[in-house]
CSV table of C-alpha atoms in Angstrom, one decimal:
chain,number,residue,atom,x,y,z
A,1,UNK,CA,42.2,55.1,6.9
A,2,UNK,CA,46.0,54.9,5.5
A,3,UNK,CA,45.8,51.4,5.9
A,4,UNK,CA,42.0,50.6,4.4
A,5,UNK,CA,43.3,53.1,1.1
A,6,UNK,CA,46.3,51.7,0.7
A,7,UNK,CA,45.2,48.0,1.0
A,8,UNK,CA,42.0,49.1,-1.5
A,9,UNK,CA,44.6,50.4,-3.7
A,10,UNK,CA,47.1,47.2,-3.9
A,11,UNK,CA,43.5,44.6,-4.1
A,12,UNK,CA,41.0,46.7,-5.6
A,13,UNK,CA,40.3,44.5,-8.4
A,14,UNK,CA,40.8,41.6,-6.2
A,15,UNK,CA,37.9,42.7,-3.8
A,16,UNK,CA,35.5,43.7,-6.1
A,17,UNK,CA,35.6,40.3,-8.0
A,18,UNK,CA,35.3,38.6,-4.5
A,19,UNK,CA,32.6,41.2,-3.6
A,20,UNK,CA,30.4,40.0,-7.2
A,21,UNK,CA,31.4,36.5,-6.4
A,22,UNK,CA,30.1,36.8,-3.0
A,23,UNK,CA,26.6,38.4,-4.1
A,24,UNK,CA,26.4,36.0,-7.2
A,25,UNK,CA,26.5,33.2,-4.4
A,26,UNK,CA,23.8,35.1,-2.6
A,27,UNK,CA,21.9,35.0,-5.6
A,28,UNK,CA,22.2,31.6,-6.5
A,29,UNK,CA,21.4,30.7,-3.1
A,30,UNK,CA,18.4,32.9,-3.1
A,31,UNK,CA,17.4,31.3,-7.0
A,32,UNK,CA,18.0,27.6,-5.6
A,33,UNK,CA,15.4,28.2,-2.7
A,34,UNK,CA,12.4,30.3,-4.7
A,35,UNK,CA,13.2,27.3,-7.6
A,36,UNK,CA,12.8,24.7,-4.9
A,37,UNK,CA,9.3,26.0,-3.7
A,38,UNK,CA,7.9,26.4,-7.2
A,39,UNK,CA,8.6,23.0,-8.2
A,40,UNK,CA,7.1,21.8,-4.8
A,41,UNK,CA,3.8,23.7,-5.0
A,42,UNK,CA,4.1,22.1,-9.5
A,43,UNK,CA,3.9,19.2,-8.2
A,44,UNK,CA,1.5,19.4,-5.9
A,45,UNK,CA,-0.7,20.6,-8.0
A,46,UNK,CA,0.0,18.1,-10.5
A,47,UNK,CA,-0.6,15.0,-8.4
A,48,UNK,CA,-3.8,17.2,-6.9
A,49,UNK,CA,-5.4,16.8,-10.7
A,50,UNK,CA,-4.1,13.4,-11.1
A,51,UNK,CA,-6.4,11.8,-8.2
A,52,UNK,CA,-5.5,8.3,-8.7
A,53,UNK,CA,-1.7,9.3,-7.8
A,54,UNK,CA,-1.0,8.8,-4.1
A,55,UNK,CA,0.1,12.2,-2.4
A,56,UNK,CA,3.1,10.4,-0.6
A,57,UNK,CA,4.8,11.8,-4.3
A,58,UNK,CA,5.0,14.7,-3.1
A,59,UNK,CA,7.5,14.3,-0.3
A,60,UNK,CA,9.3,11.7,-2.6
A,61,UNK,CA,9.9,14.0,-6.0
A,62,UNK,CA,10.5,16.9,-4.1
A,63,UNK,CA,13.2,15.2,-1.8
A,64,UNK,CA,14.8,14.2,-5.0
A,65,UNK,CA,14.5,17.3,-6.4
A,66,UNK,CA,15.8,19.5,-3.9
A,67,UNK,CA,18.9,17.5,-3.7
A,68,UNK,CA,19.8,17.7,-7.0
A,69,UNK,CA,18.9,22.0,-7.0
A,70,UNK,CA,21.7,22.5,-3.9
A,71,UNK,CA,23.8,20.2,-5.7
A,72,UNK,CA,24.0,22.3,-9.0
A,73,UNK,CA,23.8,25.6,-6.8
A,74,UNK,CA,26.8,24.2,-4.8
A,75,UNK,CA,28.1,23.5,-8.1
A,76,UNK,CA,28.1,27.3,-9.4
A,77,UNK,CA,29.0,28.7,-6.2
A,78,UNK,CA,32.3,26.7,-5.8
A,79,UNK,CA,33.3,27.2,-10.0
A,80,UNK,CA,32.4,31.4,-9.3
A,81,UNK,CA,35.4,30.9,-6.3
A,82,UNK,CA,37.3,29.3,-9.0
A,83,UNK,CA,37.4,25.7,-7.6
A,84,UNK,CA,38.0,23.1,-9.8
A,85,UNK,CA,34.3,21.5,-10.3
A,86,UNK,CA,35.6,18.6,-13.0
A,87,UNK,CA,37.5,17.6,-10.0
A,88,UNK,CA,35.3,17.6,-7.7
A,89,UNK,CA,32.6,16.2,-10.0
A,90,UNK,CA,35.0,13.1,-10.8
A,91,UNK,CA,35.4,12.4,-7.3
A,92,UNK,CA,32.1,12.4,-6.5
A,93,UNK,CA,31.4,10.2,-9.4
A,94,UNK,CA,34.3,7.6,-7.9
A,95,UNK,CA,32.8,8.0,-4.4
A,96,UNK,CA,29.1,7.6,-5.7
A,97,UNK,CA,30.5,3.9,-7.4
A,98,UNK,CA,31.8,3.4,-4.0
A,99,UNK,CA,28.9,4.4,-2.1
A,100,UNK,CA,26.5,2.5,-4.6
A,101,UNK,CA,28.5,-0.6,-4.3
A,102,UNK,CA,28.6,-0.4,-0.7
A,103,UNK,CA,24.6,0.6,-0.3
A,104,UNK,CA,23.3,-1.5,-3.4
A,105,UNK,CA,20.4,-3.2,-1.2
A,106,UNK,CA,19.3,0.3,-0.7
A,107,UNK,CA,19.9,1.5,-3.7
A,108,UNK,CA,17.4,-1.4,-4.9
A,109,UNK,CA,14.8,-0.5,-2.5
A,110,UNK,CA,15.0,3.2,-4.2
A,111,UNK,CA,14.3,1.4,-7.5
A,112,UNK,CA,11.8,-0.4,-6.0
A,113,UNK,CA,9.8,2.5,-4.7
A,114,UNK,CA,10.1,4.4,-7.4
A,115,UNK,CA,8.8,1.7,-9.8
A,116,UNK,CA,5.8,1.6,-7.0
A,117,UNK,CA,5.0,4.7,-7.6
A,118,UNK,CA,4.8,4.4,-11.1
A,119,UNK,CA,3.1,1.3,-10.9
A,120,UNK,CA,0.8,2.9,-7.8
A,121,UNK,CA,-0.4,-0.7,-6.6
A,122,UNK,CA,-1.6,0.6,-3.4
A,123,UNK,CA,-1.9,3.8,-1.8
A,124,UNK,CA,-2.1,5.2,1.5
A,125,UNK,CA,-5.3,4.2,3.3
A,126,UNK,CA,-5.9,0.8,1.2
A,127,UNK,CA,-5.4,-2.3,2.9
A,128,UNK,CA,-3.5,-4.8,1.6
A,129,UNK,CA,-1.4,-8.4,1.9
A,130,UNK,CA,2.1,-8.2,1.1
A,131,UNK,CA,3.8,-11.7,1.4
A,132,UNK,CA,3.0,-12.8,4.5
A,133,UNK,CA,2.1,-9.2,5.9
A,134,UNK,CA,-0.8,-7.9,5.6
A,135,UNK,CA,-1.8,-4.4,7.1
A,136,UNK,CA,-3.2,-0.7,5.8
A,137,UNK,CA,-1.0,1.8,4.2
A,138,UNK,CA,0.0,4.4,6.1
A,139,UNK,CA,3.0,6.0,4.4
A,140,UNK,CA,4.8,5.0,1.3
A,141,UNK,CA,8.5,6.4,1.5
A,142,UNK,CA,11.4,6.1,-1.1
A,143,UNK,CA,12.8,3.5,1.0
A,144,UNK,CA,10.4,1.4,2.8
A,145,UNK,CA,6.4,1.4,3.0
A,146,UNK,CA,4.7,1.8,6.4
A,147,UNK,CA,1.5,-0.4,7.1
A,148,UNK,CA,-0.5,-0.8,10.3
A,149,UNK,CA,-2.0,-4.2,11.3
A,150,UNK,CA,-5.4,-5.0,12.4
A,151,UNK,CA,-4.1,-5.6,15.8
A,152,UNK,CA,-2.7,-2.1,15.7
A,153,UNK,CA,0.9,-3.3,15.0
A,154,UNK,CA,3.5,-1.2,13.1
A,155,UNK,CA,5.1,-2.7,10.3
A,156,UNK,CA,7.4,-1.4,7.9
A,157,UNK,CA,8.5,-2.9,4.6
A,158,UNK,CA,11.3,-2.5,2.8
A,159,UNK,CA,9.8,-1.5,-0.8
A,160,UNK,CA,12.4,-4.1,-2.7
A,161,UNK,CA,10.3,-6.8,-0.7
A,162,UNK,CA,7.0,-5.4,-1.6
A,163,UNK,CA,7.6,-5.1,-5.2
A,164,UNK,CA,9.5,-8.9,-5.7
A,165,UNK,CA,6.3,-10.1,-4.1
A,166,UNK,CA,2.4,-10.3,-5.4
A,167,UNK,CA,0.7,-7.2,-3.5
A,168,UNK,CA,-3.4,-8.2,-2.8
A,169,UNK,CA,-5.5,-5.0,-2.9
A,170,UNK,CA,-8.5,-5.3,-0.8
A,171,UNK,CA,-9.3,-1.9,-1.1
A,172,UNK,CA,-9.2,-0.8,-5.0
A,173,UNK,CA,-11.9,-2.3,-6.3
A,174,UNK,CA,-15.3,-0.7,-5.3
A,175,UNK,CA,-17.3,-4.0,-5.0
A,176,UNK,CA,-16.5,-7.5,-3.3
A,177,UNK,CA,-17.3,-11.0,-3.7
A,178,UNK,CA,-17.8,-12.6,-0.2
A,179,UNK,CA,-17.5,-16.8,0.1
A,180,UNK,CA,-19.3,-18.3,3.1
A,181,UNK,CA,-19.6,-22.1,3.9
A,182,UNK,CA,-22.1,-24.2,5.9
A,183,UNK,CA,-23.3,-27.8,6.2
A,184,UNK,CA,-26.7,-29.1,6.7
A,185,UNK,CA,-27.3,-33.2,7.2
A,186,UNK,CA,-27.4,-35.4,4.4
A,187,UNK,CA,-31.4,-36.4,5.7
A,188,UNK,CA,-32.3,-32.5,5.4
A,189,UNK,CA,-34.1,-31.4,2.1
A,190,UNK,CA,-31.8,-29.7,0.0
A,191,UNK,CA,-34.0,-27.5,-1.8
A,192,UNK,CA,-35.3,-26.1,1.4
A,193,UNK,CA,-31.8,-25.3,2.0
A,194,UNK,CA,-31.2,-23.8,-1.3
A,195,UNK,CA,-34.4,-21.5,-0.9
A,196,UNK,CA,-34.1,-20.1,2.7
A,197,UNK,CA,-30.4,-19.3,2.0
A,198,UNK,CA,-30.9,-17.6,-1.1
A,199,UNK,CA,-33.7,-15.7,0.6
A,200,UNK,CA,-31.0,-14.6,3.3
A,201,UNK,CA,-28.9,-13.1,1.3
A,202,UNK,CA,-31.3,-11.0,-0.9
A,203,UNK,CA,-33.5,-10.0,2.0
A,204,UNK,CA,-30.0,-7.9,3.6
A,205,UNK,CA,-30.4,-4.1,1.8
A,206,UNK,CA,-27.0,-4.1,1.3
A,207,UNK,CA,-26.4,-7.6,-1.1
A,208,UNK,CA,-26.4,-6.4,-4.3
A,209,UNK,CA,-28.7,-8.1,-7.0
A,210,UNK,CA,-25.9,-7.6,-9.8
A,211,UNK,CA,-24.4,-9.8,-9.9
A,212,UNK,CA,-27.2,-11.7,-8.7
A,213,UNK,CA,-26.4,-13.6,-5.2
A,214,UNK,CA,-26.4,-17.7,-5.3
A,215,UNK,CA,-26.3,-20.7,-3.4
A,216,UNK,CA,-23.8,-23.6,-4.9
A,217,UNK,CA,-23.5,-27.3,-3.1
A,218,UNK,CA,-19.3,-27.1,-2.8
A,219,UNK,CA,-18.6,-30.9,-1.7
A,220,UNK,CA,-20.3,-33.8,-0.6
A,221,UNK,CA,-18.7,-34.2,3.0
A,222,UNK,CA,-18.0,-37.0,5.2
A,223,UNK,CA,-20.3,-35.2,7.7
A,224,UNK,CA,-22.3,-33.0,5.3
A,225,UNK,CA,-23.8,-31.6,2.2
A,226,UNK,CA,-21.6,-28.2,2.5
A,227,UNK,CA,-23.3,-25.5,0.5
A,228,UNK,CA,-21.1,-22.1,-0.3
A,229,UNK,CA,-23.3,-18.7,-0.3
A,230,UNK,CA,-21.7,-16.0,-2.9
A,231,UNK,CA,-23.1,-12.3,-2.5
A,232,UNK,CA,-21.2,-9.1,-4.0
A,233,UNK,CA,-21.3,-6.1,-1.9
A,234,UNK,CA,-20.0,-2.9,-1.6
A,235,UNK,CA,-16.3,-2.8,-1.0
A,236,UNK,CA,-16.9,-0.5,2.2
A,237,UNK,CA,-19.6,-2.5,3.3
A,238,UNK,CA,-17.9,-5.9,2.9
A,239,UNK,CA,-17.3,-6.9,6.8
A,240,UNK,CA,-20.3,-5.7,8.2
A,241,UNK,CA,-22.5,-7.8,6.0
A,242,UNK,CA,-20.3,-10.6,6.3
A,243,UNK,CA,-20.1,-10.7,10.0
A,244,UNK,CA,-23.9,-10.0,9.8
A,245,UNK,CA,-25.1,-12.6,7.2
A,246,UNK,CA,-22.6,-15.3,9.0
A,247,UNK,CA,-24.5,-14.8,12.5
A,248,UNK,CA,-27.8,-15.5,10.9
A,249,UNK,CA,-27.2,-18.9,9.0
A,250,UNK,CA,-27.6,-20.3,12.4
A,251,UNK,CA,-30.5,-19.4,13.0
A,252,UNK,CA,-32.4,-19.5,9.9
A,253,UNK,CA,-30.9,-23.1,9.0
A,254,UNK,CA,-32.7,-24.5,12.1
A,255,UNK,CA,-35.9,-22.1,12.0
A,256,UNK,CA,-36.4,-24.0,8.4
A,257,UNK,CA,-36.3,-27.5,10.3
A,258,UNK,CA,-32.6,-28.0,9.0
A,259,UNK,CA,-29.4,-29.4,11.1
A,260,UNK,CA,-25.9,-28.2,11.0
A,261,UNK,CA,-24.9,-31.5,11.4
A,262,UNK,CA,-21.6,-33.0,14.3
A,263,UNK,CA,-18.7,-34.9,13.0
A,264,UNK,CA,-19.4,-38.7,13.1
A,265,UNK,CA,-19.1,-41.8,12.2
A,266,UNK,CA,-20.6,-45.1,11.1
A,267,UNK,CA,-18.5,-48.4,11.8
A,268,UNK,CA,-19.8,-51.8,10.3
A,269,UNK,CA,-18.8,-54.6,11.9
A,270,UNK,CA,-18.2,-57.5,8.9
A,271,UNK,CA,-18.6,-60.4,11.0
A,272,UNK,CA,-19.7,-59.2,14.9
A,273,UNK,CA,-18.3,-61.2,17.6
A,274,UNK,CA,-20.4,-63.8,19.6
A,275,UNK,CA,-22.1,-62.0,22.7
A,276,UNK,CA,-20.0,-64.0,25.3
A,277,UNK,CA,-17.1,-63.3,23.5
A,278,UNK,CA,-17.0,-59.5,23.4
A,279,UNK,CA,-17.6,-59.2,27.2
């Protein structure tokens, strides 16, 4: 006890300013967490109202975020212990040039991603064509976006590549324009053609009359009249009509008395040869 009284009485004011530095740091620490959850569940909430803002935010702004709350919590701790902070701050500057220099292709695909969000191009769950990938979103990160092909191949992206290239959205717009080509015999009746094929596509419940679907002759072919069928349908809906108006062109070009015509040929012979002389 001799030893504890008379070390109290030599330190006293020593210990109790380490004691308040000690449970300010608790305090801070304590501030730095409950400060970190609120702004989580703010901005949650926010980019909950805001439905046409992907929810990979979330994650991204509070990543951010939370550095920079330990930082400036570090920050007070270290000035309460009476550490030099300008220092340390100016050190950290010249490292972060160093750092940046040294991690500048990152640093771009940050940029990127952040002007992606802004932007919001795509989000998670859309499919796209990026360049020459193409794929649906499954993550967007501050670094790189995450897509999965139709084969079921993972891809990941480096967002500096995505933005620096056009992005096709296949998924935003509600409704979509399908294009399908086929070629009937120059001897066939084009108006028959015209009518059985405009027929088609209204007679599927899911074409939709508005815009109205139509029938266009797109070339005159060495082989064929082509003819180019345009419907607009739902942009969920888009594949299975295709697949299913595709499969019946067959079938309803021929049960009109109509050919899909082979490649061929004619060859004219300007001046045949003499029958004895060709064998």
């Amino acid at each position: 006890m001799g030893f504890f009284s008379d070390l109290w009485g030599r330190y006293q004011s020593e210990i109790i300013s380490l004691g308040e530095s000690l449970l300010i740091s608790l305090l801070v620490i304590f501030v730095a967490w409950c400060l970190a959850k609120i702004i989580k569940k703010m901005i949650t909430r926010w980019v909950e109202k805001l439905h046409h803002v992907d929810r990979s935010i979330v994650h991204v702004f509070y990543a951010v975020v939370k550095v920079v709350i330990w930082i400036l919590a570090l920050l007070i701790i270290l000035n309460r212990f009476g550490v030099n902070t300008a220092g340390i701050l100016t050190v950290l500057g010249a490292a972060g040039l160093a750092v940046g220099l040294a991690i500048k292709d990152s640093l771009s695909n940050i940029a990127a991603g952040l002007m992606l969000f802004i932007l919001r191009p795509y989000k998670s769950g859309d499919y796209v064509d990026c360049g020459s990938v193409s794929g649906t979103i499954k993550e967007m990160g501050l670094f790189s976006t995450e897509l999965c092909t139709v084969d079921g191949m993972f891809v990941m992206i480096p967002n500096s590549v995505i933005f620096s290239a056009p992005v096709k959205n296949y998924s935003r717009n509600p409704r979509r324009r399908a294009d399908i080509s086929v070629g009937i015999a120059y001897n066939d009746d084009l108006s028959v053609a015209l009518k059985v094929l405009d027929q088609l596509m209204r007679s599927h419940e899911k074409v939709l009359n508005d815009p109205a679907p139509e029938v266009l002759v797109s070339e005159l072919a060495d082989n064929s009249v082509n003819l180019t069928l345009r419907f607009w349908v739902e942009n969920s809906s888009f594949w299975e009509v295709y697949w299913q108006i595709k499969s019946q062109l067959k079938p309803v070009i021929e049960g009109a008395g109509l050919t899909i015509p082979f490649p061929q040929r004619v060859i004219t012979l300007a001046s045949p040869l003499p029958l004895e002389q060709s064998k």
